[in-house]
Tab-separated table of C-alpha atoms in Angstrom:
chain	number	residue	atom	x	y	z
A	15	ARG	CA	0.000	0.000	0.000
A	16	VAL	CA	1.223	3.488	-0.859
A	17	ARG	CA	0.054	6.341	1.355
A	18	MET	CA	-0.402	8.968	-1.326
A	19	GLY	CA	-1.084	11.906	0.988
A	20	GLN	CA	2.087	11.321	2.976
A	21	LEU	CA	4.109	10.776	-0.214
A	22	ALA	CA	2.797	14.032	-1.669
A	23	PHE	CA	3.606	15.869	1.581
A	24	VAL	CA	7.216	14.635	1.603
A	25	GLY	CA	7.684	15.527	-2.067
A	26	SER	CA	6.289	19.058	-1.784
A	27	HIS	CA	7.787	22.286	-0.529
A	28	SER	CA	4.370	23.649	0.488
A	29	VAL	CA	1.151	21.951	1.593
A	30	ASN	CA	-1.987	24.060	1.890
A	31	GLY	CA	-5.418	23.585	3.352
A	32	VAL	CA	-8.379	25.294	1.677
A	33	ALA	CA	-10.010	26.793	4.802
A	34	ALA	CA	-8.606	27.812	8.167
A	35	LEU	CA	-10.348	24.978	10.046
A	36	HIS	CA	-9.299	22.429	7.406
A	37	THR	CA	-5.675	23.558	7.656
A	38	GLU	CA	-5.608	23.205	11.452
A	39	LEU	CA	-7.235	19.769	11.263
A	40	MET	CA	-4.514	18.613	8.833
A	41	LYS	CA	-1.900	19.635	11.388
A	42	GLU	CA	-3.695	17.816	14.209
A	43	THR	CA	-4.871	14.640	12.451
A	44	VAL	CA	-3.821	13.235	9.082
A	45	PHE	CA	-0.384	14.955	8.946
A	46	VAL	CA	0.321	15.304	12.675
A	47	ASP	CA	3.685	13.457	12.526
A	48	LEU	CA	4.879	15.147	9.338
A	49	HIS	CA	3.835	18.529	10.716
A	50	ARG	CA	6.098	17.887	13.710
A	51	LEU	CA	8.986	17.203	11.308
A	52	TYR	CA	8.183	20.130	8.981
A	53	PRO	CA	6.398	22.722	11.139
A	54	THR	CA	6.415	25.485	8.478
A	55	ARG	CA	5.283	23.443	5.486
A	56	ILE	CA	1.507	23.482	6.079
A	57	ASN	CA	-0.164	26.802	5.318
A	58	ASN	CA	-3.700	28.025	4.649
A	59	LYS	CA	-5.141	29.298	1.367
A	60	THR	CA	-8.897	29.590	1.767
A	61	ASN	CA	-10.861	28.843	-1.408
A	62	GLY	CA	-12.518	31.596	-3.414
A	63	VAL	CA	-14.997	31.913	-6.279
A	64	THR	CA	-14.795	34.172	-9.292
A	65	PRO	CA	-17.055	37.229	-8.992
A	66	ARG	CA	-17.115	37.493	-12.810
A	67	ARG	CA	-19.332	34.421	-12.990
A	68	TRP	CA	-20.879	34.203	-9.521
A	69	LEU	CA	-22.031	37.810	-9.231
A	70	PHE	CA	-21.602	39.867	-12.415
A	71	GLN	CA	-22.723	37.222	-14.929
A	72	CYS	CA	-25.345	35.327	-12.938
A	73	ASN	CA	-26.858	38.379	-11.203
A	74	PRO	CA	-26.612	41.414	-13.504
A	75	ASP	CA	-29.469	43.268	-11.750
A	76	LEU	CA	-27.735	43.095	-8.379
A	77	THR	CA	-24.439	44.082	-10.021
A	78	ARG	CA	-26.090	47.176	-11.511
A	79	LEU	CA	-27.728	48.052	-8.184
A	80	VAL	CA	-24.393	47.834	-6.358
A	81	ALA	CA	-22.640	49.878	-9.082
A	82	ASP	CA	-25.332	52.584	-8.807
A	83	ARG	CA	-24.727	52.793	-5.065
A	84	ILE	CA	-20.945	52.574	-4.702
A	85	GLY	CA	-19.666	53.044	-8.251
A	86	PRO	CA	-18.263	50.406	-10.642
A	87	ALA	CA	-14.740	50.168	-9.167
A	88	PHE	CA	-15.635	46.946	-7.310
A	89	MET	CA	-15.872	45.159	-10.676
A	90	ASP	CA	-12.086	45.478	-11.053
A	91	ASP	CA	-11.228	45.356	-7.338
A	92	ILE	CA	-13.754	43.163	-5.553
A	93	ASP	CA	-12.483	44.258	-2.121
A	94	LYS	CA	-14.276	47.570	-2.770
A	95	LEU	CA	-17.558	45.692	-2.419
A	96	ALA	CA	-17.153	46.360	1.315
A	97	ASP	CA	-18.277	49.962	0.661
A	98	LEU	CA	-21.807	48.553	0.323
A	99	ASP	CA	-21.960	47.925	4.079
A	100	ALA	CA	-22.672	51.621	4.663
A	101	HIS	CA	-25.929	51.279	2.663
A	102	ALA	CA	-27.230	48.072	4.271
A	103	ASP	CA	-29.548	49.887	6.708
A	104	ASP	CA	-30.926	52.342	4.130
A	105	PRO	CA	-34.665	51.530	3.669
A	106	GLY	CA	-34.602	52.712	0.049
A	107	PHE	CA	-31.657	50.477	-0.789
A	108	GLN	CA	-33.275	47.547	1.029
A	109	GLU	CA	-36.398	47.934	-1.123
A	110	GLN	CA	-34.294	47.910	-4.287
A	111	PHE	CA	-32.301	44.907	-3.018
A	112	ALA	CA	-35.536	43.042	-2.207
A	113	ALA	CA	-36.964	43.847	-5.662
A	114	VAL	CA	-33.874	42.388	-7.370
A	115	LYS	CA	-34.094	39.276	-5.203
A	116	ARG	CA	-37.797	38.833	-5.984
A	117	ALA	CA	-37.189	39.119	-9.738
A	118	ASN	CA	-34.554	36.385	-9.468
A	119	LYS	CA	-37.016	34.232	-7.497
A	120	VAL	CA	-39.639	34.701	-10.223
A	121	GLU	CA	-37.120	33.293	-12.716
A	122	LEU	CA	-36.303	30.288	-10.500
A	123	ALA	CA	-40.032	29.699	-9.937
A	124	ARG	CA	-40.448	29.591	-13.725
A	125	VAL	CA	-37.675	26.981	-14.020
A	126	ILE	CA	-39.275	24.900	-11.245
A	127	LYS	CA	-42.646	25.078	-13.012
A	128	ASP	CA	-41.143	24.134	-16.382
A	129	ARG	CA	-39.070	21.214	-15.106
A	130	LEU	CA	-41.158	19.821	-12.241
A	131	HIS	CA	-44.679	21.138	-12.893
A	132	VAL	CA	-44.755	22.492	-9.342
A	133	THR	CA	-45.977	26.030	-8.710
A	134	VAL	CA	-44.126	27.986	-6.012
A	135	SER	CA	-44.633	31.536	-4.797
A	136	PRO	CA	-41.766	34.027	-5.200
A	137	ASP	CA	-43.060	35.711	-2.024
A	138	ALA	CA	-42.170	32.648	0.073
A	139	LEU	CA	-38.772	32.237	1.713
A	140	PHE	CA	-36.540	30.351	-0.743
A	141	ASP	CA	-34.531	27.935	1.410
A	142	VAL	CA	-31.814	26.333	-0.737
A	143	GLN	CA	-29.358	23.445	-0.377
A	144	VAL	CA	-27.506	22.650	-3.581
A	145	LYS	CA	-24.296	20.618	-3.489
A	146	ARG	CA	-23.011	17.087	-4.014
A	147	ILE	CA	-25.256	14.593	-2.207
A	148	HIS	CA	-23.264	13.185	0.705
A	149	GLU	CA	-24.143	12.089	4.218
A	150	TYR	CA	-21.665	14.536	5.764
A	151	LYS	CA	-23.305	17.458	3.917
A	152	ARG	CA	-26.508	16.389	5.674
A	153	GLN	CA	-29.266	16.830	3.133
A	154	LEU	CA	-30.870	14.179	5.373
A	155	LEU	CA	-30.970	16.606	8.325
A	156	ASN	CA	-32.638	19.199	6.104
A	157	ILE	CA	-35.374	16.884	4.778
A	158	ILE	CA	-36.102	15.409	8.224
A	159	GLU	CA	-36.634	18.946	9.522
A	160	ALA	CA	-38.937	19.596	6.553
A	161	VAL	CA	-40.975	16.546	7.596
A	162	ALA	CA	-41.136	17.874	11.170
A	163	GLN	CA	-42.304	21.257	9.865
A	164	TYR	CA	-44.914	19.553	7.693
A	165	GLN	CA	-46.256	17.687	10.704
A	166	ALA	CA	-46.329	20.905	12.763
A	167	ILE	CA	-48.293	22.763	10.055
A	168	ARG	CA	-50.833	19.924	9.897
A	169	SER	CA	-51.141	19.776	13.697
A	170	HIS	CA	-51.450	23.545	14.214
A	171	PRO	CA	-53.225	25.122	11.236
A	172	GLU	CA	-54.129	28.106	13.409
A	173	LYS	CA	-50.509	29.310	13.672
A	174	ASP	CA	-49.069	32.065	11.482
A	175	TRP	CA	-46.535	29.977	9.541
A	176	VAL	CA	-43.857	31.513	7.336
A	177	PRO	CA	-44.307	30.210	3.743
A	178	ARG	CA	-41.214	28.320	2.555
A	179	VAL	CA	-39.945	26.733	-0.614
A	180	LYS	CA	-37.229	24.176	0.109
A	181	VAL	CA	-35.025	23.745	-2.962
A	182	PHE	CA	-32.617	20.820	-3.278
A	183	ALA	CA	-30.254	19.934	-6.122
A	184	GLY	CA	-27.071	17.916	-6.491
A	185	LYS	CA	-25.626	14.680	-7.779
A	186	ALA	CA	-24.725	11.429	-6.037
A	187	ALA	CA	-21.864	9.116	-6.967
A	188	PRO	CA	-23.234	6.131	-8.947
A	189	SER	CA	-22.314	3.570	-6.279
A	190	TYR	CA	-23.210	5.671	-3.219
A	191	TRP	CA	-26.389	3.875	-2.138
A	192	ASN	CA	-27.353	6.099	0.804
A	193	ALA	CA	-26.825	9.295	-1.184
A	194	LYS	CA	-29.142	8.026	-3.922
A	195	LEU	CA	-31.644	6.940	-1.261
A	196	ILE	CA	-31.605	10.465	0.203
A	197	ILE	CA	-32.482	11.872	-3.249
A	198	LYS	CA	-35.350	9.373	-3.411
A	199	LEU	CA	-36.495	10.409	0.069
A	200	ILE	CA	-36.492	14.116	-0.833
A	201	ASN	CA	-38.636	13.387	-3.880
A	202	ASP	CA	-41.006	11.114	-1.933
A	203	VAL	CA	-41.447	13.751	0.791
A	204	ALA	CA	-41.990	16.431	-1.868
A	205	LYS	CA	-44.725	14.383	-3.512
A	206	VAL	CA	-46.695	14.101	-0.245
A	207	ILE	CA	-46.195	17.659	1.033
A	208	ASN	CA	-46.811	19.406	-2.295
A	209	ASN	CA	-50.095	17.548	-2.805
A	210	ASP	CA	-51.510	17.833	0.725
A	211	PRO	CA	-54.293	20.462	0.777
A	212	ALA	CA	-53.954	20.755	4.564
A	213	VAL	CA	-50.572	22.466	4.060
A	214	ARG	CA	-52.240	25.224	2.005
A	215	GLY	CA	-49.066	25.828	0.018
A	216	LEU	CA	-47.197	27.020	3.126
A	217	LEU	CA	-44.428	24.479	2.506
A	218	LYS	CA	-43.176	23.242	-0.859
A	219	VAL	CA	-40.252	20.873	-1.452
A	220	VAL	CA	-38.530	20.569	-4.835
A	221	PHE	CA	-35.542	18.584	-6.076
A	222	LEU	CA	-34.177	19.972	-9.338
A	223	PRO	CA	-32.481	17.198	-11.353
A	224	ASN	CA	-29.347	17.445	-13.494
A	225	TYR	CA	-27.632	20.055	-11.342
A	226	ASN	CA	-24.915	21.917	-13.237
A	227	VAL	CA	-23.334	25.372	-13.461
A	228	SER	CA	-26.082	26.764	-15.704
A	229	LEU	CA	-28.760	25.737	-13.210
A	230	ALA	CA	-26.646	27.053	-10.334
A	231	GLU	CA	-26.512	30.460	-12.050
A	232	VAL	CA	-30.322	30.615	-11.755
A	233	ILE	CA	-30.520	29.194	-8.229
A	234	MET	CA	-27.807	31.220	-6.457
A	235	PRO	CA	-29.282	34.699	-7.157
A	236	ALA	CA	-32.759	33.509	-6.061
A	237	ALA	CA	-31.806	32.046	-2.685
A	238	ASP	CA	-32.936	33.778	0.494
A	239	LEU	CA	-31.434	31.166	2.826
A	240	SER	CA	-28.244	29.209	2.148
A	241	GLU	CA	-28.017	25.786	3.827
A	242	GLN	CA	-24.403	25.059	4.850
A	243	ILE	CA	-25.074	22.400	7.462
A	244	SER	CA	-22.264	19.832	7.138
A	245	THR	CA	-21.053	17.889	10.174
A	246	ALA	CA	-18.420	20.132	11.768
A	247	GLY	CA	-14.886	19.082	10.875
A	248	MET	CA	-15.826	17.240	7.672
A	249	GLU	CA	-16.136	19.939	4.974
A	250	ALA	CA	-12.697	20.963	3.697
A	251	SER	CA	-13.938	24.375	2.589
A	252	GLY	CA	-16.965	24.587	0.353
A	253	THR	CA	-17.524	27.287	-2.252
A	254	GLY	CA	-21.293	27.199	-2.684
A	255	ASN	CA	-21.528	29.093	0.600
A	256	MET	CA	-19.447	31.905	-0.954
A	257	LYS	CA	-21.589	32.039	-4.106
A	258	PHE	CA	-24.771	32.343	-2.046
A	259	MET	CA	-23.141	34.981	0.171
A	260	ALA	CA	-22.188	37.152	-2.816
A	261	ASN	CA	-25.769	36.979	-4.084
A	262	GLY	CA	-27.281	38.182	-0.824
A	263	ALA	CA	-28.413	34.952	0.853
A	264	VAL	CA	-28.317	34.581	4.634
A	265	THR	CA	-26.451	31.447	5.734
A	266	ILE	CA	-27.772	28.894	8.207
A	267	GLY	CA	-24.808	26.714	9.034
A	268	THR	CA	-22.407	24.915	11.305
A	269	LEU	CA	-18.919	26.053	12.267
A	270	ASP	CA	-17.350	24.027	9.476
A	271	GLY	CA	-15.160	24.676	6.451
A	272	ALA	CA	-15.131	28.272	5.238
A	273	ASN	CA	-18.295	29.049	7.243
A	274	VAL	CA	-15.910	29.878	10.096
A	275	GLU	CA	-14.190	32.596	8.050
A	276	MET	CA	-17.477	33.845	6.615
A	277	LEU	CA	-18.672	34.339	10.188
A	278	GLU	CA	-15.549	36.361	10.948
A	279	ALA	CA	-16.094	38.466	7.820
A	280	VAL	CA	-19.794	39.229	8.165
A	281	GLY	CA	-20.361	38.941	11.936
A	282	ASP	CA	-22.608	36.667	13.971
A	283	ARG	CA	-25.599	38.999	13.567
A	284	ASN	CA	-25.654	38.269	9.833
A	285	MET	CA	-25.487	34.458	9.894
A	286	VAL	CA	-27.507	31.827	11.776
A	287	ILE	CA	-25.091	29.366	13.398
A	288	PHE	CA	-26.016	26.144	15.189
A	289	GLY	CA	-24.677	22.717	16.033
A	290	LEU	CA	-21.788	20.803	17.502
A	291	THR	CA	-18.265	22.101	16.941
A	292	ALA	CA	-15.582	19.912	15.340
A	293	GLU	CA	-14.120	19.294	18.813
A	294	LYS	CA	-17.470	18.135	20.227
A	295	VAL	CA	-18.098	15.895	17.233
A	296	ALA	CA	-14.687	14.247	17.751
A	297	ASP	CA	-15.381	13.879	21.470
A	298	LYS	CA	-18.746	12.187	20.947
A	299	ARG	CA	-17.230	9.782	18.415
A	300	ALA	CA	-14.315	8.981	20.729
A	301	ARG	CA	-16.717	8.120	23.545
A	302	SER	CA	-18.871	6.002	21.195
A	303	GLU	CA	-21.883	7.834	22.536
A	304	MET	CA	-25.171	6.258	21.450
A	305	PRO	CA	-27.542	8.583	19.581
A	306	ARG	CA	-30.769	6.969	20.816
A	307	ALA	CA	-30.885	9.164	23.931
A	308	ALA	CA	-30.849	12.325	21.789
A	309	ILE	CA	-33.662	10.962	19.613
A	310	ASP	CA	-35.786	9.881	22.599
A	311	ALA	CA	-35.339	13.335	24.164
A	312	SER	CA	-36.773	15.041	21.063
A	313	PRO	CA	-40.475	14.241	20.456
A	314	ILE	CA	-40.434	16.276	17.213
A	315	LEU	CA	-37.491	14.292	15.841
A	316	THR	CA	-38.942	10.965	17.019
A	317	GLU	CA	-42.246	11.639	15.265
A	318	ALA	CA	-40.538	12.672	12.018
A	319	LEU	CA	-38.265	9.597	11.992
A	320	GLU	CA	-41.184	7.274	12.699
A	321	ALA	CA	-43.159	8.772	9.807
A	322	ILE	CA	-40.264	8.250	7.378
A	323	SER	CA	-39.278	4.755	8.540
A	324	SER	CA	-42.899	3.481	8.698
A	325	GLY	CA	-43.592	4.320	5.057
A	326	VAL	CA	-45.767	7.442	5.327
A	327	PHE	CA	-43.819	8.917	2.404
A	328	SER	CA	-43.256	5.603	0.577
A	329	PRO	CA	-46.583	3.712	0.656
A	330	ASP	CA	-45.481	1.708	-2.406
A	331	ASP	CA	-42.524	0.361	-0.365
A	332	PRO	CA	-43.086	0.951	3.394
A	333	HIS	CA	-39.630	-0.379	4.342
A	334	ARG	CA	-37.688	1.741	1.827
A	335	TYR	CA	-36.143	4.046	4.461
A	336	ARG	CA	-36.076	1.698	7.448
A	337	ASP	CA	-32.327	1.055	7.244
A	338	LEU	CA	-31.479	4.698	6.458
A	339	ILE	CA	-33.314	5.881	9.574
A	340	GLY	CA	-32.082	2.894	11.566
A	341	GLY	CA	-28.539	4.113	10.995
A	342	LEU	CA	-29.374	7.272	12.961
A	343	TYR	CA	-30.412	5.137	15.938
A	344	ASP	CA	-27.423	2.775	15.668
A	345	HIS	CA	-24.452	5.108	15.199
A	346	ASP	CA	-25.392	8.485	13.650
A	347	TRP	CA	-21.798	9.046	12.503
A	348	PHE	CA	-22.724	12.371	10.913
A	349	MET	CA	-24.520	13.726	14.022
A	350	VAL	CA	-27.891	14.238	12.326
A	351	ALA	CA	-29.851	13.299	15.457
A	352	ARG	CA	-27.493	15.112	17.853
A	353	ASP	CA	-27.763	18.370	15.858
A	354	PHE	CA	-31.468	18.155	15.008
A	355	ASP	CA	-32.926	20.199	17.882
A	356	GLY	CA	-30.342	22.954	17.389
A	357	TYR	CA	-31.077	23.001	13.662
A	358	ALA	CA	-34.846	23.148	14.176
A	359	ALA	CA	-34.431	26.029	16.651
A	360	ALA	CA	-32.178	27.849	14.150
A	361	GLN	CA	-34.867	27.448	11.470
A	362	ARG	CA	-37.464	29.032	13.770
A	363	LYS	CA	-35.029	31.905	14.299
A	364	VAL	CA	-34.881	32.257	10.498
A	365	ASP	CA	-38.702	32.419	10.438
A	366	SER	CA	-38.631	35.231	12.982
A	367	LEU	CA	-36.011	37.188	11.031
A	368	TRP	CA	-37.931	36.758	7.757
A	369	THR	CA	-40.985	38.456	9.284
A	370	GLN	CA	-38.801	41.553	9.894
A	371	PRO	CA	-37.910	42.682	6.339
A	372	ARG	CA	-35.766	45.614	7.492
A	373	LYS	CA	-33.605	43.283	9.547
A	374	TRP	CA	-33.554	40.504	6.928
A	375	TYR	CA	-32.481	42.668	3.988
A	376	ALA	CA	-29.861	44.433	6.098
A	377	MET	CA	-28.388	40.986	6.816
A	378	ALA	CA	-28.646	39.968	3.156
A	379	ALA	CA	-26.979	43.164	1.902
A	380	ARG	CA	-24.146	42.798	4.427
A	381	ASN	CA	-23.491	39.277	3.160
A	382	THR	CA	-22.997	40.680	-0.330
A	383	ALA	CA	-20.872	43.542	1.026
A	384	HIS	CA	-18.435	41.206	2.784
A	385	ALA	CA	-18.136	38.574	0.035
A	386	GLY	CA	-15.109	40.246	-1.578
A	387	TRP	CA	-12.503	38.403	0.486
A	388	PHE	CA	-13.899	35.098	-0.800
A	389	SER	CA	-12.869	35.888	-4.365
A	390	SER	CA	-10.587	33.491	-6.220
A	391	ASP	CA	-8.555	36.596	-7.162
A	392	ARG	CA	-7.407	36.782	-3.544
A	393	THR	CA	-6.801	33.021	-3.360
A	394	ILE	CA	-4.669	32.956	-6.515
A	395	ARG	CA	-2.786	36.068	-5.406
A	396	GLN	CA	-1.884	34.235	-2.168
A	397	TYR	CA	-0.784	31.137	-4.128
A	398	ALA	CA	1.389	33.326	-6.359
A	399	GLU	CA	3.023	35.193	-3.485
A	400	ASP	CA	3.336	32.477	-0.838
A	401	ILE	CA	3.680	29.206	-2.780
A	402	TRP	CA	4.696	29.742	-6.391
A	403	ASP	CA	6.974	32.748	-5.701
C-alpha cells in the first residue's frame, strides 16, 4: 500500500489547506507526525470563487444596483464591495435589493414550473441546499426537519406559519447507495407535502435534477437562505456558501469549512449558526456515545423519523427508508440526530427574522458587502506570493 497523501507531503515544498479549520485539522490529524517534522510546510489558502461568474454574470441586476450605489470600481477590485456595508440599513436600498431578489425568485419559480410542474410563490422564503449529495453534507438533516415542519403545520393550522420553498439539487456518486436513497427520500417527501391540501401551500419541497453550473446560475441569485449544514470538521472548505453569500443569501450553518471565516467576515448577527463544533463531534465519536438518547429526548425528531421509517412517504414500499433511519439510531456518525434540535431552533429563528424585512435585507446586503474576500482573485494572489513565488 502506498500512502499517497504522505508521499505528496514529503515531495512538496508547500502543503496548503483550503479553509482555516481544514488547515488546522490537517496539522492535528492526518499529517500530525509530518507537521512535527516540517512545522512550516503546512499553510492556509482559503478557497474563493470568481465574482465574474458568480455575481456579475449570474446576477446582472444586483451588479447594476451595487454599481449605482458605490460606483463600478468593485468590478475590477472586488475588495471595494465592502463599501456597500454603509448602505445596508438604508430603507430605500433595502427595497431595491428586495426587488432584485424577488425578480430572481420569479425566474427560479419559472424553471421549477417548467421542469417539475410544481408552482411555487416568489413571495415565500426560498430555502436552498444545492451541493453534491453526501451524508456529511446532511441533506438528510434538512429533509427530516422539513418533515417535522410539515407535521407541525398539519397539527397547528391556526398558527401564522412563514411560507417556505425548500429547494434541493445535487448529484450522487453512482455507487453511493445512501446518497441516492436520500435523493429518493427528498422526492417522496416532496410528492406528499406538495399535494396535501392541509398544508395550504405554506411548505413546498422541490428537487431539481441534473444540477450543473447553468442551473446554479439561476438558483444562487434567487436564494434567500443558504443551507451550509455539514457535520463540523468534515467539509474541507466549500464554495457554494461563498456564491450564495455574494448573491445576498443569509447562511444557516455549522462552524465548518469556510463558514468559520465567513462568520468572521460578516459577523454573527448576519449568519444563523447552530450545532456541535468539530471538537465536540470528535469527542462524541471517541466516547462512542449512542444517539438513541438524543432521539428519545426530542419528540419532534422521534415523530418525524417514525413517519419516514414506517412508510408514510413511501406507501409503495413501506420499508424503503427503514435502514437509512435505523442508521441514525445505531451510530449516527454524521450527528444528524445530535444536531437536530439545534437546527430546528435555528430554522425558527430564520422564520422570525424573515418576518422583519428591514432586519432581513440588512443581513442579506451585508453578506454581499463582505463577500469580496472570498474571491478566487485573492486566493490565486496568495498562491502566487506564498507558494509559487
